[in-house]
GROMACS .gro file of C-alpha atoms in nm:
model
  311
    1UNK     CA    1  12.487   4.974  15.162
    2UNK     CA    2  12.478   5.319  15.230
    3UNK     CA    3  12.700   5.421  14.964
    4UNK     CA    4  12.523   5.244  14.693
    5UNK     CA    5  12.180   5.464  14.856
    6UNK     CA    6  12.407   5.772  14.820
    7UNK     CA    7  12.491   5.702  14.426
    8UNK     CA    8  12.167   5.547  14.320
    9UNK     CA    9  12.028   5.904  14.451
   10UNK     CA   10  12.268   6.051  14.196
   11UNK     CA   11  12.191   5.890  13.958
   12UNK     CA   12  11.816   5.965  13.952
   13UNK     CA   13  11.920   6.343  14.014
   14UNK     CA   14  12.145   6.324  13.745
   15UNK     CA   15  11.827   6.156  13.517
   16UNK     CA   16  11.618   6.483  13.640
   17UNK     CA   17  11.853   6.730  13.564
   18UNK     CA   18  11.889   6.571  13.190
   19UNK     CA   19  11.532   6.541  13.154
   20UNK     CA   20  11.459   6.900  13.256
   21UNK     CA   21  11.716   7.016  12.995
   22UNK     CA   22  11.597   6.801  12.729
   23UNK     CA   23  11.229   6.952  12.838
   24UNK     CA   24  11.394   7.279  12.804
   25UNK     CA   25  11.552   7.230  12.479
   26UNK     CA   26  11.252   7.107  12.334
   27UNK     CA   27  11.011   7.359  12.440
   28UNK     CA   28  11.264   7.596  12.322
   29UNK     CA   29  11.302   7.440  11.954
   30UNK     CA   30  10.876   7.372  11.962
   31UNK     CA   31  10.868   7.752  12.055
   32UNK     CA   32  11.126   7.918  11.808
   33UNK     CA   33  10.961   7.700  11.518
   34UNK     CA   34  10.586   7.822  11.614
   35UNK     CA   35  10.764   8.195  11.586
   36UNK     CA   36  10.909   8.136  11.239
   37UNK     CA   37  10.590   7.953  11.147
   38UNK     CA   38  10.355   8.281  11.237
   39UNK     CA   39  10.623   8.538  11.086
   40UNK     CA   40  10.606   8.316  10.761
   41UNK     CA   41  10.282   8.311  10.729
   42UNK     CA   42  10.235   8.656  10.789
   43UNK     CA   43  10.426   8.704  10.504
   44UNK     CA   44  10.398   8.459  10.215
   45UNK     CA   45  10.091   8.620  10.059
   46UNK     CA   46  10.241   8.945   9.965
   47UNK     CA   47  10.540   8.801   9.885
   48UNK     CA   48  10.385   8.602   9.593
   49UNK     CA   49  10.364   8.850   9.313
   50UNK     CA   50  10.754   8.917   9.316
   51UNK     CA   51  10.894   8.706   9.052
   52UNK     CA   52  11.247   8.768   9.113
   53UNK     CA   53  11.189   8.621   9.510
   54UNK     CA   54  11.069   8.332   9.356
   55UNK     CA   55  11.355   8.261   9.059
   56UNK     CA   56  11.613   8.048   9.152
   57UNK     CA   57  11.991   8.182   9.059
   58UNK     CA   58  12.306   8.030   9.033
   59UNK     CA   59  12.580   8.177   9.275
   60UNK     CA   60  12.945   8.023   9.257
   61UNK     CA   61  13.085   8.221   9.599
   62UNK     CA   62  13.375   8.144   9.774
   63UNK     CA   63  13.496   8.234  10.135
   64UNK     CA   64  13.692   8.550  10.227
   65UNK     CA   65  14.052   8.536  10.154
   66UNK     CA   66  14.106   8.700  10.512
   67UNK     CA   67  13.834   8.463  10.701
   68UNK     CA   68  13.496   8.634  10.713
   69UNK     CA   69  13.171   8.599  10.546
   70UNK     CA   70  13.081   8.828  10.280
   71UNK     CA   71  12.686   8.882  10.142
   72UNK     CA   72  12.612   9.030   9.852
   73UNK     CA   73  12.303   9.253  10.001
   74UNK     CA   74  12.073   9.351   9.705
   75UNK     CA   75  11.772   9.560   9.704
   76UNK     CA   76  11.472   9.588   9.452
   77UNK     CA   77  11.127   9.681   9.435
   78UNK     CA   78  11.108   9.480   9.086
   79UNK     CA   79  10.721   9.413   9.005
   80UNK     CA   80  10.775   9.100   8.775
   81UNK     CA   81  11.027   9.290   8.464
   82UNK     CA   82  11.185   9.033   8.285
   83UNK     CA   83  11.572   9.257   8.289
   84UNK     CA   84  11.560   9.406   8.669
   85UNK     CA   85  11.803   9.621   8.754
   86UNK     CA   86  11.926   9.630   9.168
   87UNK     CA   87  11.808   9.970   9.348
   88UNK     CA   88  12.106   9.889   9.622
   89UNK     CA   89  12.419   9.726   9.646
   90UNK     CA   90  12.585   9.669   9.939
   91UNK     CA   91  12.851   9.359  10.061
   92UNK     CA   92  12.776   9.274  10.419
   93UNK     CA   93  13.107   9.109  10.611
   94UNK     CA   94  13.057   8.944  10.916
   95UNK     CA   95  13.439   8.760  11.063
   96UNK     CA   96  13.329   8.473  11.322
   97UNK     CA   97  13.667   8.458  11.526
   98UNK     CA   98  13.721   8.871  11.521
   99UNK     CA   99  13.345   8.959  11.592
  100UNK     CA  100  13.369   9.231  11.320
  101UNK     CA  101  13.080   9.370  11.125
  102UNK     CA  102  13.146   9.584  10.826
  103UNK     CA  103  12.933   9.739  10.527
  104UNK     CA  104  13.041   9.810  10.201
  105UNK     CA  105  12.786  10.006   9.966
  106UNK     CA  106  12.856  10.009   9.605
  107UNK     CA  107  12.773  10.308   9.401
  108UNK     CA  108  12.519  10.180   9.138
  109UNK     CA  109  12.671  10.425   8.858
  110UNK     CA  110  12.993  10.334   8.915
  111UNK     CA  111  13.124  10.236   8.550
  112UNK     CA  112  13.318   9.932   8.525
  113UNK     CA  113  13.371   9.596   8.331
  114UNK     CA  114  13.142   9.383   8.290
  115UNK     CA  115  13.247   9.015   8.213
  116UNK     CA  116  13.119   8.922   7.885
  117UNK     CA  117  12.977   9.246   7.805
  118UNK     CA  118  13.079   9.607   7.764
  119UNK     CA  119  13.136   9.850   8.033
  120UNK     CA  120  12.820   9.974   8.190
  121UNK     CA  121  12.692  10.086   8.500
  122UNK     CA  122  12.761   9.850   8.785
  123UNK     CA  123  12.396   9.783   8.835
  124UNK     CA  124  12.324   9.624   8.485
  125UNK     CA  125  12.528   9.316   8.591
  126UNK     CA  126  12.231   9.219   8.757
  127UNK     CA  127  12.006   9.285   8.502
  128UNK     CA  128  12.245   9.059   8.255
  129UNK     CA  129  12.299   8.765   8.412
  130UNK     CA  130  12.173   8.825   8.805
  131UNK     CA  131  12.351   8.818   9.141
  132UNK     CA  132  12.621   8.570   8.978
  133UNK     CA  133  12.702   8.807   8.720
  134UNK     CA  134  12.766   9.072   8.971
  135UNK     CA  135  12.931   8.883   9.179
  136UNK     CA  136  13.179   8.821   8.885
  137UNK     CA  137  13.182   9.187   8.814
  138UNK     CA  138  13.280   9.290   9.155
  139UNK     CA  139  13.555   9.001   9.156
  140UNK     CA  140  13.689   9.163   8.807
  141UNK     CA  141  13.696   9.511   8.919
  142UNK     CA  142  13.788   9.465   9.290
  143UNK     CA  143  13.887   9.116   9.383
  144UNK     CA  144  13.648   9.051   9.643
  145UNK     CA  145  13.535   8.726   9.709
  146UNK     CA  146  13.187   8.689   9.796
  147UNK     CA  147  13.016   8.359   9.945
  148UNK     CA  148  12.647   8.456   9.968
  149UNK     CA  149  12.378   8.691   9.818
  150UNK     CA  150  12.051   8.792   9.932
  151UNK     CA  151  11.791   8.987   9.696
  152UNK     CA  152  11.547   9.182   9.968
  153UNK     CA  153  11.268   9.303   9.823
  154UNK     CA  154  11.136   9.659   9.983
  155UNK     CA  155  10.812   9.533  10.108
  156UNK     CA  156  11.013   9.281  10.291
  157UNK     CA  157  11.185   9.566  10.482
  158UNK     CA  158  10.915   9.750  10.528
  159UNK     CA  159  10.774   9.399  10.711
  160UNK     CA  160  11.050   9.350  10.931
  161UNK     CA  161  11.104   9.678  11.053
  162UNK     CA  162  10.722   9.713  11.137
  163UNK     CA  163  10.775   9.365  11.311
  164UNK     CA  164  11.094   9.422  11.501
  165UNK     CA  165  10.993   9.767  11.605
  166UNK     CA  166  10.650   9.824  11.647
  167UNK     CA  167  10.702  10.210  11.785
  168UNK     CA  168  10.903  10.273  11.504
  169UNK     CA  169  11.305  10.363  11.423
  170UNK     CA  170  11.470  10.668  11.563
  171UNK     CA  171  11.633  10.886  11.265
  172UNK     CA  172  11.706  11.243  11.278
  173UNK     CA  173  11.566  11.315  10.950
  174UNK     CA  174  11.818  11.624  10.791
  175UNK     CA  175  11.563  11.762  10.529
  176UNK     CA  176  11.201  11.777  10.399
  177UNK     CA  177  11.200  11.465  10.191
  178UNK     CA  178  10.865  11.328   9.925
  179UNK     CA  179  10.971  11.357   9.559
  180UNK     CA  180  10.922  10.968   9.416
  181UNK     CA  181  10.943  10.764   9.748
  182UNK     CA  182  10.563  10.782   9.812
  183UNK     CA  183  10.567  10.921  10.172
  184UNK     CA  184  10.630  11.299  10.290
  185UNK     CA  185  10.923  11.323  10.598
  186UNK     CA  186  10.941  11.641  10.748
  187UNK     CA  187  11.294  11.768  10.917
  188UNK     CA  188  11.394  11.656  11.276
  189UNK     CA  189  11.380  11.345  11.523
  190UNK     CA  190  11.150  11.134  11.497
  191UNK     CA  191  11.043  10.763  11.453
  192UNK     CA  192  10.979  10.620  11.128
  193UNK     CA  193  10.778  10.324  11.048
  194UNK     CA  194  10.900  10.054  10.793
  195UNK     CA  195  10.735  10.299  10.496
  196UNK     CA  196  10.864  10.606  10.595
  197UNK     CA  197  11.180  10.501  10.712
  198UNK     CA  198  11.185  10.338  10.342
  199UNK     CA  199  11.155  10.639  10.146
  200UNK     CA  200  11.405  10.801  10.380
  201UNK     CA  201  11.681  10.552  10.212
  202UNK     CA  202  11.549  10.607   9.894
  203UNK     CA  203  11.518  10.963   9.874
  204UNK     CA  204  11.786  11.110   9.609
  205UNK     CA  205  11.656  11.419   9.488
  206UNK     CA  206  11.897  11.664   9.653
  207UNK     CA  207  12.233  11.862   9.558
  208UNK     CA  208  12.429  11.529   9.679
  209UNK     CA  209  12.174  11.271   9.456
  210UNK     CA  210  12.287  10.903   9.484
  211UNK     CA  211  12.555  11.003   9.708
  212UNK     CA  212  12.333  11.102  10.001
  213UNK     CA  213  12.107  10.803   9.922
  214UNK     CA  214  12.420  10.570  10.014
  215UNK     CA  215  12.446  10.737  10.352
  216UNK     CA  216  12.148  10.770  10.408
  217UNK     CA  217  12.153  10.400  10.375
  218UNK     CA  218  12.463  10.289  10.572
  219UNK     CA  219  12.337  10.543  10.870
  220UNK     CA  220  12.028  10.332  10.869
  221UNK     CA  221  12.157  10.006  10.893
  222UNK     CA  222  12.359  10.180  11.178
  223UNK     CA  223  12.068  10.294  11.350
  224UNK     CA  224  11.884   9.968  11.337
  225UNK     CA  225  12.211   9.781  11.479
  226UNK     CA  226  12.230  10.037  11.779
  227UNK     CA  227  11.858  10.032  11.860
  228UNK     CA  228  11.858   9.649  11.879
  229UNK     CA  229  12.012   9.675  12.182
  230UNK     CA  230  11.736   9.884  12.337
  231UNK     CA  231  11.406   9.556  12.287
  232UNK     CA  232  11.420   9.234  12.383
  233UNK     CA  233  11.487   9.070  11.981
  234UNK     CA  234  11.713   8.745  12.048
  235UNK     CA  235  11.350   8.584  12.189
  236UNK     CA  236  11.182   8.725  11.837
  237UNK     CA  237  11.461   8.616  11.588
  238UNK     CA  238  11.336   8.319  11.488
  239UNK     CA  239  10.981   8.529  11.364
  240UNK     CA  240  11.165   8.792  11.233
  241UNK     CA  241  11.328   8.593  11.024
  242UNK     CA  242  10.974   8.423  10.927
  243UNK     CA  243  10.834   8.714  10.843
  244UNK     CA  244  11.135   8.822  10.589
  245UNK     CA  245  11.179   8.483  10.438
  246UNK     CA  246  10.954   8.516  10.175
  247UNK     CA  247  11.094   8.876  10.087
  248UNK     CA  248  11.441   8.749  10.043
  249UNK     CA  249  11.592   8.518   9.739
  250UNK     CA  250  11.930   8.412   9.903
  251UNK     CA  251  12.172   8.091   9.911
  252UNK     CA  252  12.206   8.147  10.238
  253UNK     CA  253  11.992   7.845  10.441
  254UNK     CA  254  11.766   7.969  10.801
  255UNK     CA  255  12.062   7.844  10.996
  256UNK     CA  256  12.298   8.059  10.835
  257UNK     CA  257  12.091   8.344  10.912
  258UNK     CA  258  12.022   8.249  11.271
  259UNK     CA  259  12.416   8.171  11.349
  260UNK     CA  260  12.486   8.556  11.209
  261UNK     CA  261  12.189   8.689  11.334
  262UNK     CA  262  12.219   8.563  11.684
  263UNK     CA  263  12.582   8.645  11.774
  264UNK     CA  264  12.502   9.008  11.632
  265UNK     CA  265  12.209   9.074  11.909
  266UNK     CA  266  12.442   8.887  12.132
  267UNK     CA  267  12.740   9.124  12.134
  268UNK     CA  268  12.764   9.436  12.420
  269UNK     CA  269  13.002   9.585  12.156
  270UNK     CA  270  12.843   9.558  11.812
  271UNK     CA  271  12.965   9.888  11.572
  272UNK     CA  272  12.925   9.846  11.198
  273UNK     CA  273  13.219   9.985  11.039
  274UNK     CA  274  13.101  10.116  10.682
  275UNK     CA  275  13.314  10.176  10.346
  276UNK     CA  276  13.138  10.368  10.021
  277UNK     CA  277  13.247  10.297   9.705
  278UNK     CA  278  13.384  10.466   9.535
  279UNK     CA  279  13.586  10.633   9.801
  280UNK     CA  280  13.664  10.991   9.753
  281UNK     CA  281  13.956  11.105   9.533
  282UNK     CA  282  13.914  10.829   9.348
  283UNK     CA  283  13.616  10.899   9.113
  284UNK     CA  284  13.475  11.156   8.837
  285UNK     CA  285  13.107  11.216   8.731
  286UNK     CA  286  13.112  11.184   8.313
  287UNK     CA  287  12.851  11.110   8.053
  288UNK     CA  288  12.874  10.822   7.801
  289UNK     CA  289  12.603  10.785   7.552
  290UNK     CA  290  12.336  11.033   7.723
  291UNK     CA  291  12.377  10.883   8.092
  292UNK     CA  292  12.541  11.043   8.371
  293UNK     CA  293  12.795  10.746   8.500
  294UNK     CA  294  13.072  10.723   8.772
  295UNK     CA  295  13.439  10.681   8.633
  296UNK     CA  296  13.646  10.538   8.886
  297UNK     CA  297  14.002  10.504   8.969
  298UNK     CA  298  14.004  10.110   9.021
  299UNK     CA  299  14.302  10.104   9.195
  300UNK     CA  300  14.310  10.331   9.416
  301UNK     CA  301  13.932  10.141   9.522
  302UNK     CA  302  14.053   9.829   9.546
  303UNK     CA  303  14.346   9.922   9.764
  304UNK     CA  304  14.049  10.118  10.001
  305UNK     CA  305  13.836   9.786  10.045
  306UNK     CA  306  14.144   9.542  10.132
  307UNK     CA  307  14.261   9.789  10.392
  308UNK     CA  308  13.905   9.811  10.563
  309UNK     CA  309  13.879   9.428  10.486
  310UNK     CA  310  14.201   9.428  10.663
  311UNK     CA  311  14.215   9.601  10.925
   0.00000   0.00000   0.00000
């Protein structure tokens, strides 16, 4: 008699336990949603005028031969022109069962094949035939499989990095910076708002041009990764990702984003390792018909990115 006391009282502590964690889970889903809800909504209006957020693109990816996921990162401050061409072009590679995060930014000069057209400037793929043209393009020239894309529009950066850091990024800005990106940056450290901290990755017009722009980028995407660690963000994910939806055209689905997201913020140890292309040595600046254009040794940069792939 006493034993079947003892169990029955498991039994309902078993049933409380379970409903407290189903309570939990709930409240957890119910809050997460009303995030993403209030970041999205914060966020659709501007977002509306951008017709390239809003076209739909074919995208025929495939998985990494050597297990990680590859995103074709794309960025544009296109205002509606019917042939836009991609201010930034990067492949993101995140590999699940290593924990690796890597960055590989693609010179937009860099003169290559395109499939089905002449050779031209990398970033006129996009402009011909969008991010599945490119994606072919960067297949062709450096057999690189690539499973998603995401187009980001600038405002959309400029949203999430007011969002996710309301007092700002810490650069060390190198130079006095204003010519065409809209702001003025004086030298030194300092903490840059989404609008500043944009026209710090734009800025080109210095004795390195496009070059520096490209570090300038990967050091940013370095910076943001590092100070991540400093806020509380896992318990914001699901706005920040509410408030860039809108800015973003991608195949990639809000789960996606959360799975890759989420184990990113939840690493101690999360370094970005970054690759430029094309890698030094292996390049040389010429003109063809009026434009200054990169002519690169394809070999010795596809060798480069399956080595860093690699390794």
């Amino acid at each position: 008699m006493r034993y079947e006391k003892q169990r029955q009282k498991k039994k309902r502590k078993w049933k409380v336990v379970l409903l407290l964690l189903f309570l939990s889970i709930a409240g957890l889903l119910g809050y997460s949603y009303l995030q993403y809800q209030q970041g999205l909504s914060k966020s659709l209006e501007k977002a509306e005028s951008n017709s390239i957020l809003q076209k739909e693109y074919e995208f025929n990816g495939k998985k990494d031969r050597y297990g990680g996921i590859n995103i074709l990162l794309l960025g544009s401050d296109s205002r509606g022109e019917e042939k836009a061409r991609t201010d930034t072009i990067m492949i993101a590679r995140y590999h699940p069962e290593e924990g690796t995060y890597k960055l590989i930014s693609i010179m937009r000069d860099s003169f290559v094949d395109i499939p089905g057209y002449q050779k031209n400037r990398i970033n006129t793929a996009f402009a011909r035939g969008g991010p599945e043209l490119l994606r072919e393009t960067i297949k062709e020239s450096f057999d690189i499989d690539i499973q998603y894309y995401a187009i980001i529009d600038f405002e959309g950066f400029v949203q999430l990095i007011d969002e996710a850091f309301p007092n700002g990024v810490e650069v060390d800005v190198e130079k006095k910076m204003s010519r065409n990106i809209g702001v003025t940056l004086e030298p030194g450290l300092q903490r840059l708002d989404g609008e500043h901290l944009l026209g710090y990755v734009r800025f080109r017009y210095d004795a390195v041009g496009d070059f520096g722009r490209v570090e300038r980028q990967q050091k940013v995407v370095k910076e943001i990764g590092s100070q991540l660690t400093s806020i509380q963000t896992i318990p914001k994910l699901p706005k920040l990702i509410g408030v860039v939806t809108p800015f973003i055209n991608t195949n990639m689905d809000t789960g996606d984003m959360l799975y890759i997201g989420k184990d990113f913020l939840a690493k101690e140890n999360r370094k970005i390792a970054s690759l430029r292309i094309p890698v030094d040595g292996a390049w040389t600046d010429t003109r063809v018909n009026g434009a200054d254009v990169l002519e690169i040794d394809l070999e010795k940069n596809r060798t480069a990115i399956h080595e860093f792939l690699a390794n």
